CSV table of C-alpha atoms and ligand atoms in Angstrom, one decimal:
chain,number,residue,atom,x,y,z
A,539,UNK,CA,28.3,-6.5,11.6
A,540,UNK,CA,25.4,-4.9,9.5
A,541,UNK,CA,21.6,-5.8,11.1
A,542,UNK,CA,19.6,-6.1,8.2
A,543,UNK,CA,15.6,-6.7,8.2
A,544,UNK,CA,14.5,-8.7,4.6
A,545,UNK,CA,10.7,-9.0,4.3
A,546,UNK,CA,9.5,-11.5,1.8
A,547,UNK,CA,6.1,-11.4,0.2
A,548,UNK,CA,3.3,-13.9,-0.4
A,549,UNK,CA,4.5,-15.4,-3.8
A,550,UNK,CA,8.3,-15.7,-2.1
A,551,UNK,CA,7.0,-17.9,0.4
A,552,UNK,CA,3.7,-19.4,-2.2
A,553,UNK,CA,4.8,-23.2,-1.2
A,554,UNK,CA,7.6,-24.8,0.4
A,555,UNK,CA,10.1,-25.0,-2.4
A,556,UNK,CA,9.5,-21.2,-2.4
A,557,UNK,CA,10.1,-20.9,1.3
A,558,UNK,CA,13.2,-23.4,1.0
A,559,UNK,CA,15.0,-21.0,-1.3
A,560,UNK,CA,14.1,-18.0,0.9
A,561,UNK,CA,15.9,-19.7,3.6
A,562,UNK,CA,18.9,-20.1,0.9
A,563,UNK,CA,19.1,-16.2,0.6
A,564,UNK,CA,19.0,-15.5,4.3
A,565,UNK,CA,21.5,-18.0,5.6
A,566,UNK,CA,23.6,-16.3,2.9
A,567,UNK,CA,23.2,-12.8,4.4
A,568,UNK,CA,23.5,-14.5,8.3
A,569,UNK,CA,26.9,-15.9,6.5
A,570,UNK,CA,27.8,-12.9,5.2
A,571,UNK,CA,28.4,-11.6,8.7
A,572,UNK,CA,24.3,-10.2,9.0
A,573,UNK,CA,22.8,-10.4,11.9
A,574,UNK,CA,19.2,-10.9,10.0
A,575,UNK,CA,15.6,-10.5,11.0
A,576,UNK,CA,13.1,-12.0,8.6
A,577,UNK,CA,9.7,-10.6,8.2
A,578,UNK,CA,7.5,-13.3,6.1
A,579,UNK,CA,3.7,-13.0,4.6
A,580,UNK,CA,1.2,-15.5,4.7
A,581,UNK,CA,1.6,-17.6,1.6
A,582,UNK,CA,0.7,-16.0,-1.7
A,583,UNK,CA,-4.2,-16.0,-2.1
A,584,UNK,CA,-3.7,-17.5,1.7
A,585,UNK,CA,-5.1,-14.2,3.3
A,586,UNK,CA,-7.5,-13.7,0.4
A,587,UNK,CA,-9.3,-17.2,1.6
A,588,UNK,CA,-9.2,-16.5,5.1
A,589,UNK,CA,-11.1,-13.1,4.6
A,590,UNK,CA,-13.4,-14.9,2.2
A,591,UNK,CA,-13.9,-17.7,4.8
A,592,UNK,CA,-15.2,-14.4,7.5
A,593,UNK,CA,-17.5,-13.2,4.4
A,594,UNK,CA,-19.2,-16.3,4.3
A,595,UNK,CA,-20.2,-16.2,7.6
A,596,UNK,CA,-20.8,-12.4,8.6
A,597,UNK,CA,-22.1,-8.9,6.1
A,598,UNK,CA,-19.4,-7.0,7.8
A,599,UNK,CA,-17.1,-9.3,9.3
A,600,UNK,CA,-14.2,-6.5,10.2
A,601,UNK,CA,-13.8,-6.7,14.1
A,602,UNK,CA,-11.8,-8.6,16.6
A,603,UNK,CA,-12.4,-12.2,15.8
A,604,UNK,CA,-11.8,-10.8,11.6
A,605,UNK,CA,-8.3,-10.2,12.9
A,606,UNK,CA,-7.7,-13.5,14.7
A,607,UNK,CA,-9.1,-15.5,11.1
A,608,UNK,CA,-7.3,-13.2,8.5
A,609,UNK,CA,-3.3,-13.5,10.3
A,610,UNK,CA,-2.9,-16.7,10.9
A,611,UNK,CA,-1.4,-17.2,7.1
A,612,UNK,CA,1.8,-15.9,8.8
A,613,UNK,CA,2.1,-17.9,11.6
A,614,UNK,CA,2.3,-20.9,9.2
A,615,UNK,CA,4.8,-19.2,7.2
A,616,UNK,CA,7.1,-18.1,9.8
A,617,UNK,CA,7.3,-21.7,11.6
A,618,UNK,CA,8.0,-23.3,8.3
A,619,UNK,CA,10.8,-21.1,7.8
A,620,UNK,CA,12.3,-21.3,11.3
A,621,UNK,CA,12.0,-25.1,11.0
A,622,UNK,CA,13.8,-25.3,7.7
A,623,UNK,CA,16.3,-22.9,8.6
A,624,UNK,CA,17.1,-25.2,12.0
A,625,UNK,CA,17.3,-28.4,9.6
A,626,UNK,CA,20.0,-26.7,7.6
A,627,UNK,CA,21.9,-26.0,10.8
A,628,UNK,CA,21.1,-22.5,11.2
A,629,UNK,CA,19.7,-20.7,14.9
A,630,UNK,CA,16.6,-19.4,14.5
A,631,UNK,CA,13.2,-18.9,16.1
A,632,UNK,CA,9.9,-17.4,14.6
A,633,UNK,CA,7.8,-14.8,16.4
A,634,UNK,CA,4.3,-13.8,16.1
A,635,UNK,CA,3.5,-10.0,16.5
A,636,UNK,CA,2.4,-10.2,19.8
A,637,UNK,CA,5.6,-11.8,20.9
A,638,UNK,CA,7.8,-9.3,19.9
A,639,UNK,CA,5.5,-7.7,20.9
A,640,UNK,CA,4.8,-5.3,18.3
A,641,UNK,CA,1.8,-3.2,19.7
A,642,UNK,CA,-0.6,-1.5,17.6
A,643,UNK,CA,-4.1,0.3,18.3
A,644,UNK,CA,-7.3,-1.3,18.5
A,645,UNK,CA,-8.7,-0.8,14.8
A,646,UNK,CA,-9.2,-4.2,13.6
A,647,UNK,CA,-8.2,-5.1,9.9
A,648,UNK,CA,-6.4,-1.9,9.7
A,649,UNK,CA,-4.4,-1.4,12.7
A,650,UNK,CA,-1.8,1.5,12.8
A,651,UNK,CA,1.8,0.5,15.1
A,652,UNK,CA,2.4,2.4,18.6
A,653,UNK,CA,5.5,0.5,19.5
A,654,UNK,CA,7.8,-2.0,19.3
A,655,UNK,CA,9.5,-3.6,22.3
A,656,UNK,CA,12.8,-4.7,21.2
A,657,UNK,CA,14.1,-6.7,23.8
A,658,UNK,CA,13.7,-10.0,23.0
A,659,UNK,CA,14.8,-9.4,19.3
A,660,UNK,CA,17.7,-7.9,20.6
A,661,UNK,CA,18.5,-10.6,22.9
A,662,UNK,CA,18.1,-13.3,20.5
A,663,UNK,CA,20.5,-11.7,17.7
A,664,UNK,CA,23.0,-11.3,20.2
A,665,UNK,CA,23.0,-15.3,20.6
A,666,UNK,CA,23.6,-15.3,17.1
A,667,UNK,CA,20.0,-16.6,16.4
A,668,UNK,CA,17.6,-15.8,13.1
A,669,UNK,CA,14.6,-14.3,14.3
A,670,UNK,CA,11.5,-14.8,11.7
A,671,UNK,CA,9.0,-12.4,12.3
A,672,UNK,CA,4.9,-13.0,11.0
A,673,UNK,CA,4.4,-10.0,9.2
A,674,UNK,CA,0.8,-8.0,9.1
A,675,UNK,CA,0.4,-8.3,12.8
A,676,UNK,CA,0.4,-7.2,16.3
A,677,UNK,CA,-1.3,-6.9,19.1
A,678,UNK,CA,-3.1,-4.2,21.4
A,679,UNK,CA,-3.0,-3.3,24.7
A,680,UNK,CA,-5.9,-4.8,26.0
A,681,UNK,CA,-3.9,-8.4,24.4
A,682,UNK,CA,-5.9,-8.2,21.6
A,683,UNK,CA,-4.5,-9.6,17.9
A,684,UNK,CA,-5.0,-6.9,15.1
A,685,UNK,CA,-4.1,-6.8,11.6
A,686,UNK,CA,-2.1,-4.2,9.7
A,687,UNK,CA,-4.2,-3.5,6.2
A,688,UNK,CA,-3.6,-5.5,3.3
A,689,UNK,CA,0.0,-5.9,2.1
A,690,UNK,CA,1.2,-4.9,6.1
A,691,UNK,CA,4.2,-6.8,6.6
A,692,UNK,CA,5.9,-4.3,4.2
A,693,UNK,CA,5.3,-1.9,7.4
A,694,UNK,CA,6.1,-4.6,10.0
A,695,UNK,CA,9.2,-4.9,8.3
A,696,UNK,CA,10.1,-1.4,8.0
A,697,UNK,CA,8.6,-0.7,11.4
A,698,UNK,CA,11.1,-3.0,13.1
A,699,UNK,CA,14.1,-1.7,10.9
A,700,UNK,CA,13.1,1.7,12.5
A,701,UNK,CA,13.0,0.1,16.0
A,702,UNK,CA,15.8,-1.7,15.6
A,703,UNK,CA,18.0,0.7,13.9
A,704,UNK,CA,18.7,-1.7,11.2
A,705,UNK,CA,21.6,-0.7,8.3
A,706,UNK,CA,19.0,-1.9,5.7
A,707,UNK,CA,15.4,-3.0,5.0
A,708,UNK,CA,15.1,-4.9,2.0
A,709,UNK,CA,11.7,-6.1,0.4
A,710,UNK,CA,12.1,-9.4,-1.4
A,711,UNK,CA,9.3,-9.5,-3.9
A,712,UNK,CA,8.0,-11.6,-7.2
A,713,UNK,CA,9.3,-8.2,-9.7
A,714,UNK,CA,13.0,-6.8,-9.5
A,715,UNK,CA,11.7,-3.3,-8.1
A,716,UNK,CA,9.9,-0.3,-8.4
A,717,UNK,CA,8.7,0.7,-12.1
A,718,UNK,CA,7.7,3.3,-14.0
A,719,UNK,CA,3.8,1.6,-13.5
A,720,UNK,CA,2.9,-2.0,-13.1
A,721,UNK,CA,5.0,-3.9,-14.9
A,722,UNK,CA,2.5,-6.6,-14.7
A,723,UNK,CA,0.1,-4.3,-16.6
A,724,UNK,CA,2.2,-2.5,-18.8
A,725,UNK,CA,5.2,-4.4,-20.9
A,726,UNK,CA,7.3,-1.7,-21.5
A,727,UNK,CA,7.5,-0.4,-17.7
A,728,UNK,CA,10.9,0.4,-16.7
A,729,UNK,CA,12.7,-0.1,-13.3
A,730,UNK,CA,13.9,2.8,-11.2
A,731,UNK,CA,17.3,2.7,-9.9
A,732,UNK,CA,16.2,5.3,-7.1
A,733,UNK,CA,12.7,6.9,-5.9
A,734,UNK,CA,12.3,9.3,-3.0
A,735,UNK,CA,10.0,8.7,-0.2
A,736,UNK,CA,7.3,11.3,-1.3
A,737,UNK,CA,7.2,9.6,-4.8
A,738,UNK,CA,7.4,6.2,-3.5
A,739,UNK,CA,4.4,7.9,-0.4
A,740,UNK,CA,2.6,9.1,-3.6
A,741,UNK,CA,2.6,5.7,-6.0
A,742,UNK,CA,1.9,3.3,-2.4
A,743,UNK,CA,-1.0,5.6,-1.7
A,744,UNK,CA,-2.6,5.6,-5.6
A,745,UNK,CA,-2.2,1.9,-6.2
A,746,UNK,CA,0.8,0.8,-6.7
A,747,UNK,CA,1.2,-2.5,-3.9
A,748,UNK,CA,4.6,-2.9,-4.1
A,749,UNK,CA,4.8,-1.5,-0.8
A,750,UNK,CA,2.2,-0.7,1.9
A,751,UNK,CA,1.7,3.2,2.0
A,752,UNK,CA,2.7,3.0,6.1
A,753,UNK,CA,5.5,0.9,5.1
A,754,UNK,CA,7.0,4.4,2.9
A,755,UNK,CA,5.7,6.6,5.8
A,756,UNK,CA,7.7,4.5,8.3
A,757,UNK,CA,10.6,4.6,6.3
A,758,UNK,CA,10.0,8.7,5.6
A,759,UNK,CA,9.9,9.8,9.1
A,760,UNK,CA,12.9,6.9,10.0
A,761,UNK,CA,15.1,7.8,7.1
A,762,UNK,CA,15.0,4.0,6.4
A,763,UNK,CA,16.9,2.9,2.9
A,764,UNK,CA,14.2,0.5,1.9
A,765,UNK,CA,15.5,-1.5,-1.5
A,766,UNK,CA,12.9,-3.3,-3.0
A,767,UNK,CA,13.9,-6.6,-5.1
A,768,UNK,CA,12.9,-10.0,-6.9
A,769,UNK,CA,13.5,-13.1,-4.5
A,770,UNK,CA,14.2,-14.8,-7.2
A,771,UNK,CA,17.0,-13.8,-8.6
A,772,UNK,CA,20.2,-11.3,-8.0
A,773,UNK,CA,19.3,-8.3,-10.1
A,774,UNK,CA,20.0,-5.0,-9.1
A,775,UNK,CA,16.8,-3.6,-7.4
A,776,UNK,CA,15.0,0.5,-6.6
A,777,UNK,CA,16.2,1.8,-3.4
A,778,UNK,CA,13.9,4.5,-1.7
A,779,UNK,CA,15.7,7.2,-0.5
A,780,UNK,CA,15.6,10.8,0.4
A,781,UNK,CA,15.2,12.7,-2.2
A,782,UNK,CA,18.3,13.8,-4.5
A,783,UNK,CA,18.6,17.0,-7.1
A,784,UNK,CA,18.7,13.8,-9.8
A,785,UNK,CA,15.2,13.2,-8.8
A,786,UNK,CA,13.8,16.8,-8.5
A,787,UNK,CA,14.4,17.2,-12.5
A,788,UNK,CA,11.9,14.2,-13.5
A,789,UNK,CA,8.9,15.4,-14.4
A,790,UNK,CA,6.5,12.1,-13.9
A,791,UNK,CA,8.1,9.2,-12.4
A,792,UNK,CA,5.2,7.0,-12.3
A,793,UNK,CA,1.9,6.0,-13.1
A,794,UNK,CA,-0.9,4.4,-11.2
A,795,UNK,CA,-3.9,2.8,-11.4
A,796,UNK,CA,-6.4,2.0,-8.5
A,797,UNK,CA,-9.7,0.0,-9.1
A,798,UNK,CA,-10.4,-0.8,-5.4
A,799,UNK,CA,-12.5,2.3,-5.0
A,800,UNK,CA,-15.6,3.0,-5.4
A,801,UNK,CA,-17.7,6.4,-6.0
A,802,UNK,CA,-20.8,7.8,-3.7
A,803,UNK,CA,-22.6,10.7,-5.0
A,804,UNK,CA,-25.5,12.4,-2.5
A,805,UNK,CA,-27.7,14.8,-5.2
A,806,UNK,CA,-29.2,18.1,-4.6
A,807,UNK,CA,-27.7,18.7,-0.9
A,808,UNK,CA,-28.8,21.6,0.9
A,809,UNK,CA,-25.7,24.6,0.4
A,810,UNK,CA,-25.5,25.0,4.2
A,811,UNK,CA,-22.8,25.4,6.5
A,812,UNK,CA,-22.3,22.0,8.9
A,813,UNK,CA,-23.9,19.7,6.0
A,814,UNK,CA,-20.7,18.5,4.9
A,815,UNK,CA,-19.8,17.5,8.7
A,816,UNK,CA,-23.1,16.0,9.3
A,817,UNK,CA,-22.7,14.0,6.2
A,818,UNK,CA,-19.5,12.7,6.8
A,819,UNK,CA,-19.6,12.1,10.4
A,820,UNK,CA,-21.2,8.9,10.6
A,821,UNK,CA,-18.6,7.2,8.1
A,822,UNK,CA,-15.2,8.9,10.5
A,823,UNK,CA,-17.1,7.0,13.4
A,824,UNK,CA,-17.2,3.8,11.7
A,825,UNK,CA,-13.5,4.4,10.7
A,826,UNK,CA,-14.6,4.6,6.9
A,827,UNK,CA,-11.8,6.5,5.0
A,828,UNK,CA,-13.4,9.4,2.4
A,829,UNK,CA,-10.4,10.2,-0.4
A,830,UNK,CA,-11.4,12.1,-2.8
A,831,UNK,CA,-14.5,14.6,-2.1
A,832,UNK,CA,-15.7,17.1,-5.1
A,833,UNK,CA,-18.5,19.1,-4.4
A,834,UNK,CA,-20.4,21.0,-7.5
A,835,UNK,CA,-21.2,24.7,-7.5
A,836,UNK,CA,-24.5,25.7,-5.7
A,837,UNK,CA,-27.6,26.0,-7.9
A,838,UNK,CA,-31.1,27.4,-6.0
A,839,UNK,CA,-29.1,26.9,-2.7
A,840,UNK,CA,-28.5,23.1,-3.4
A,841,UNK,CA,-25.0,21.4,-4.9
A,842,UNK,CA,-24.3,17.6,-5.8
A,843,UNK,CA,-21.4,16.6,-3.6
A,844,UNK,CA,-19.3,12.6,-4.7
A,845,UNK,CA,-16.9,11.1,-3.1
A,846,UNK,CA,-15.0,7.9,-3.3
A,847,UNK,CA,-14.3,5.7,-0.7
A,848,UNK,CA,-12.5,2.1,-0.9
A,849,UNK,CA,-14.2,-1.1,-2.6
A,850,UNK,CA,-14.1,-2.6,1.2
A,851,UNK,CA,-15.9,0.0,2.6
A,852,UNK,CA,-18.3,0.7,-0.3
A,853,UNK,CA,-21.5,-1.2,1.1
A,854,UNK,CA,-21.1,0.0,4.7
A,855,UNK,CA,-20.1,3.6,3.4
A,856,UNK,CA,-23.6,3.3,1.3
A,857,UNK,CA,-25.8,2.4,3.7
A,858,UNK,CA,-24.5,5.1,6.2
A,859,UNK,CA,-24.9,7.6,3.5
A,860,UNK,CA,-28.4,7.1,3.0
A,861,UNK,CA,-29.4,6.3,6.5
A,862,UNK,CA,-27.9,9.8,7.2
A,863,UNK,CA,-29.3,12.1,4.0
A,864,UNK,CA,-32.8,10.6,4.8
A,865,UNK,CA,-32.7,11.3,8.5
A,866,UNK,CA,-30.3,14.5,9.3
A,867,UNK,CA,-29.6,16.4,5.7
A,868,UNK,CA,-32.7,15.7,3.7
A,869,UNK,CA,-30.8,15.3,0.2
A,870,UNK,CA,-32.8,13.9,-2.4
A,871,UNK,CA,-31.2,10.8,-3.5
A,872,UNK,CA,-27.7,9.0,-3.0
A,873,UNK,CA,-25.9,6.5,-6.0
A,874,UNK,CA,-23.1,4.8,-6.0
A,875,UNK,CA,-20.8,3.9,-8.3
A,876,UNK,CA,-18.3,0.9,-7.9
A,877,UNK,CA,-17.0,0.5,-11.3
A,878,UNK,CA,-14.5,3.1,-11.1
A,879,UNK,CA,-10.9,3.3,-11.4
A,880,UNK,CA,-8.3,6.3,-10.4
A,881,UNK,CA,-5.4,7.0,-12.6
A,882,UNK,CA,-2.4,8.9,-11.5
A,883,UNK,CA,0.4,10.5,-12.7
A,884,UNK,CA,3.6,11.2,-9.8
A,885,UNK,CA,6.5,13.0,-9.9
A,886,UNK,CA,8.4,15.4,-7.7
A,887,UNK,CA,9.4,17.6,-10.7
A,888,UNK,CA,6.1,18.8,-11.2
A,889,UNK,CA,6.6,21.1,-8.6
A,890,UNK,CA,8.6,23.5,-10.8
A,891,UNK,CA,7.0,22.6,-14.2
A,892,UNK,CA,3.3,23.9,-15.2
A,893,UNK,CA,1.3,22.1,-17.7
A,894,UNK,CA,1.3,18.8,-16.8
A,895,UNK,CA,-2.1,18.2,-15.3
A,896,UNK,CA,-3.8,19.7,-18.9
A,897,UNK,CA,-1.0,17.2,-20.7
A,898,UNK,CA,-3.2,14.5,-18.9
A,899,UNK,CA,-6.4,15.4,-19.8
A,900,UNK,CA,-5.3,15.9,-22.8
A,901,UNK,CA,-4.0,12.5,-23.7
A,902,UNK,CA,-7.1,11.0,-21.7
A,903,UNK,CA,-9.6,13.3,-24.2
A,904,UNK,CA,-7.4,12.1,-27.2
A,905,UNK,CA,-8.9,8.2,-26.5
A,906,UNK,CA,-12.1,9.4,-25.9
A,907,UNK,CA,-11.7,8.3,-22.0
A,908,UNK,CA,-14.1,10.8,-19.4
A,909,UNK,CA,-12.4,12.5,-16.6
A,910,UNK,CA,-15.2,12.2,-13.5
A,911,UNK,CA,-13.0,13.7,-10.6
A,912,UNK,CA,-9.6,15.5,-10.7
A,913,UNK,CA,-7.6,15.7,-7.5
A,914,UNK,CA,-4.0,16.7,-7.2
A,915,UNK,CA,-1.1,17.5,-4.9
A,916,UNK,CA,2.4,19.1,-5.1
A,917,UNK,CA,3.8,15.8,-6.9
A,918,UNK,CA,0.7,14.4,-8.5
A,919,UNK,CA,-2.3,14.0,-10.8
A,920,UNK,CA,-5.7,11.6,-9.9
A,921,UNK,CA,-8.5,11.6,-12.5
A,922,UNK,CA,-11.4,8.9,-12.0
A,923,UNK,CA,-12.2,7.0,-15.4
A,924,UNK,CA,-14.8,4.0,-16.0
A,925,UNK,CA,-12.9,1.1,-15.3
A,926,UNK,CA,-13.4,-0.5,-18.3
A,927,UNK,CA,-10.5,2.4,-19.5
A,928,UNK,CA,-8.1,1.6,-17.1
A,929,UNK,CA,-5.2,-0.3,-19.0
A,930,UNK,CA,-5.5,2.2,-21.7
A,931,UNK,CA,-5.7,4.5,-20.1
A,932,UNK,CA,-2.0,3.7,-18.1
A,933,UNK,CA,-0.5,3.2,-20.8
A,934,UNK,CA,-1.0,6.0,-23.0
A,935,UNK,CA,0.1,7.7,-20.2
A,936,UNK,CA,3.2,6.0,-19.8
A,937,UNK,CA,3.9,6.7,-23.3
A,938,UNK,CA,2.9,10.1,-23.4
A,939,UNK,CA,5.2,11.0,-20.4
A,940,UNK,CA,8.0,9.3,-21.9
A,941,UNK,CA,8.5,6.6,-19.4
A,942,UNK,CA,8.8,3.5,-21.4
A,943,UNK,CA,11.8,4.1,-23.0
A,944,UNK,CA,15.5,5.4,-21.4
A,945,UNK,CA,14.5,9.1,-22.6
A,946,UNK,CA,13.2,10.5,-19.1
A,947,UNK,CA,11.8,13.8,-19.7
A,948,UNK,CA,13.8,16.4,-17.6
A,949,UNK,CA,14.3,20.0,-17.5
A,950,UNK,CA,15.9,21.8,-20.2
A,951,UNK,CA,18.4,24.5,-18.3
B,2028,ADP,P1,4.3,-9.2,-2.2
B,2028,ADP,O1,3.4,-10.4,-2.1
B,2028,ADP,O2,5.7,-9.6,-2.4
B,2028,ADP,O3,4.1,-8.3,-1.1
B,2028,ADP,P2,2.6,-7.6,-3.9
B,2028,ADP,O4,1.7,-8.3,-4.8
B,2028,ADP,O5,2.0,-7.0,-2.6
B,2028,ADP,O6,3.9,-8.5,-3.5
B,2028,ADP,O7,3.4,-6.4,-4.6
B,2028,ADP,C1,4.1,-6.7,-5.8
B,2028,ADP,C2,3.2,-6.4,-7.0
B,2028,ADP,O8,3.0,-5.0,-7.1
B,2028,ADP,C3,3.9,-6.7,-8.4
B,2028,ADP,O9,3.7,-8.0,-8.7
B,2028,ADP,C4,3.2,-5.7,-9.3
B,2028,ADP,O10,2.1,-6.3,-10.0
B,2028,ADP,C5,2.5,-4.7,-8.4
B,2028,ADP,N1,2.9,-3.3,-8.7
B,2028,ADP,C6,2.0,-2.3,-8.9
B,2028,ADP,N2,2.6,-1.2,-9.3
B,2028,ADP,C7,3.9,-1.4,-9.3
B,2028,ADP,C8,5.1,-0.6,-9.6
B,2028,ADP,N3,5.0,0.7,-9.9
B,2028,ADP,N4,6.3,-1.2,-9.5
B,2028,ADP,C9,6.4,-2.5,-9.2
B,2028,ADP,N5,5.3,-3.3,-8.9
B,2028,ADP,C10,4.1,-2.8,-9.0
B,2029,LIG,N1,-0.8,-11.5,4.0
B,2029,LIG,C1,-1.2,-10.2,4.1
B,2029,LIG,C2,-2.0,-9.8,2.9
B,2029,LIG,O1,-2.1,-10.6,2.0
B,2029,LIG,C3,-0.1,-9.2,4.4
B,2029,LIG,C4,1.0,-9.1,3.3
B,2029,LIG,O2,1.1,-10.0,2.4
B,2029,LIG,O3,1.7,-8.1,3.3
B,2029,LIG,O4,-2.5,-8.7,2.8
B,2030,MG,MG1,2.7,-6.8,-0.7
């Protein structure tokens, strides 16, 4: 008997015919032989009104009772489901996070997992029972709910495949896998068959919501097969995996797009050692997340450092900024930017091919499109464009890499 965990997502679950078939597809599996845990979402622009329901009431509404608010979408899902799956005959029982419990740390809105207690999962599957699971949430140790980040029940699920050794994870979605970029955004996007974990770490981290990015570290550090598929149908979907000498000879597997950041420049800072420290200090204490930090060269002892935090963050991140340049660092002004987007290109053969950062800039210069920040790693390529670029910009990338057709682009010897 195989334990597998299958994780559906908002639009699986969007109303109760939705949630009806879901039940369809795991009593199949429990038939099968399974036993089956079911991780579930809120259902589909649920959790977006619940966060706007805290924004009309509180500036900065992240905190403890933001966490209560924001995962109760879940709790509705995973009682409907339980309830339908009883009326068809079917054992099962839904469990919110903290009755697992699946403890986390205290950071509301973005907690990160500590543990999972697997008893009573355990327990119930052995009496042959469906256990429904609310993704996106846990609790702390003080008893405390908390909330995983946006799009965390991929990592709920994962997390308890990991915890309870499960054969399989699979992530029921609303598109049949993983693509070459969003197929939502780009027509001609074409599904992978495989993509290793640092590919898959790569495209969660630089936009691409299929899966949470904790979800692919999880499943990294785990060695969990994660296969990511449509709910709606039977097709064939991406499994992430380790990586394989198939994978190592494609140059780009991917492209992304992220316009949920936002970009903070400080002007004329003084070239000092510490500076950068003081500067950032205040935004690591509220928990703010800085990605990508350029810093220009040093004219009459004074450079222009930007950064770019997330849209989320961007007022609070603001405010801090200038609060601290005008008291601590005496810099001379701060703007920000929110209409921003990062564009990436991923692949894990670009560790043994040069050229393919200049390709990019290339094929962004041929539209005319401006490059304001370049960042890269081992296995990928970030350049911040104006927004208003963004589609174009993915797509002649996609085309210029080759990705839209069958021809993948892979080493010569
Ligand atoms: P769910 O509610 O099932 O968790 P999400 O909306 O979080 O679904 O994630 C699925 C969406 O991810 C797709 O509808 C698609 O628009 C988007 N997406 C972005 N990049 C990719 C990609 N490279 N491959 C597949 N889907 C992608
Ligand atoms: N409902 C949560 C969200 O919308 C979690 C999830 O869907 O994964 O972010
Ligand atoms: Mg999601």
């Amino acid at each position: 008997m195989a334990l597998i965990v299958q994780k559906y997502g908002g639009t699986s679950v969007g109303n109760i015919e939705r949630i009806k078939n879901v039940a369809k597809r795991v009593a199949r599996s429990y038939d099968e032989g399974n036993a089956v845990v079911v991780v579930l979402s809120a259902m589909s622009g649920e959790t977006n009104k619940l966060v706007a329901l805290t924004q009309e009431v509180s500036e900065f509404p992240i905190g403890r009772e933001y966490d209560v608010i924001i995962s109760t979408g879940e709790q509705v899902t995973v009682g409907l489901l339980a309830l339908i799956l009883k009326e068809m005959g079917y054992k099962a029982k839904s469990f919110l996070g903290s009755q697992v419990p699946i403890v986390t740390d205290s950071q509301f809105g973005s907690a990160r997992i500590e543990s999972i207690e697997d008893e009573r999962l355990r327990a119930v599957l052995n009496d042959g029972v469906i256990a429904v699971v609310a993704g996106f949430q846990g609790v702390d140790p003080e008893g405390n709910i908390t909330t995983l980040g946006r799009g965390g029940s991929d990592t709920t699920a994962v997390a308890l495949a990991a915890a309870l050794k499960a054969d399989l994870c699979e992530i029921y979605t609303d598109v049949e896998g993983v693509y070459t970029t969003d197929p939502n955004f780009c027509p001609n996007a074409r599904k992978l068959e495989k993509v290793s974990y640092d590919e898959m770490l790569e495209m969660a981290s630089l936009g691409a919501k299929v899966l949470q990015t904790r979800s692919v570290e999880f499943a990294k550090k785990y060695e969990i097969p994660v296969m990511v598929r449509s709910s709606f149908n039977d097709a064939p979907g991406t499994l992430v995996c380790k990586e394989d000498k198939e994978m190592e000879k494609v140059v780009v597997s991917g492209v992304t797009y992220n316009k949920g950041e936002a970009k903070i420049s400080v002007l004329r800072v003084p070239d000092r050692p510490g500076i950068a420290a003081k500067l950032f200090r205040p935004l690591t204490e509220e928990g703010i997340n800085v990605d990508m930090i350029v810093q220009n060269i040093s004219h009459d002892a004074h450079t222009d450092l930007t950064f770019t935090v997330s849209n989320a963050d961007y007022k609070r991140a603001l405010k801090l900024i200038k609060e601290s340049t005008a008291a601590v660092i005496g810099a001379e002004e701060v703007v920000g930017d929110p209409n921003i987007s990062k564009v990436s290109i991923i692949g894990a053969g670009m560790r043994s091919h040069a050229g393919v950062a200049s390709k990019m800039f290339e094929v962004l210069a041929n539209e005319g499109i401006n490059i304001q920040m370049i960042s890269t790693s081992e296995i990928k390529v970030s350049c911040v464009i104006d927004v208003k670029y963004t589609e174009l910009a993915v797509r002649v990338l996609h085309d210029a890499f080759g990705l839209g057709t069958n021809e993948i682009v892979e080493e010569k010897d």
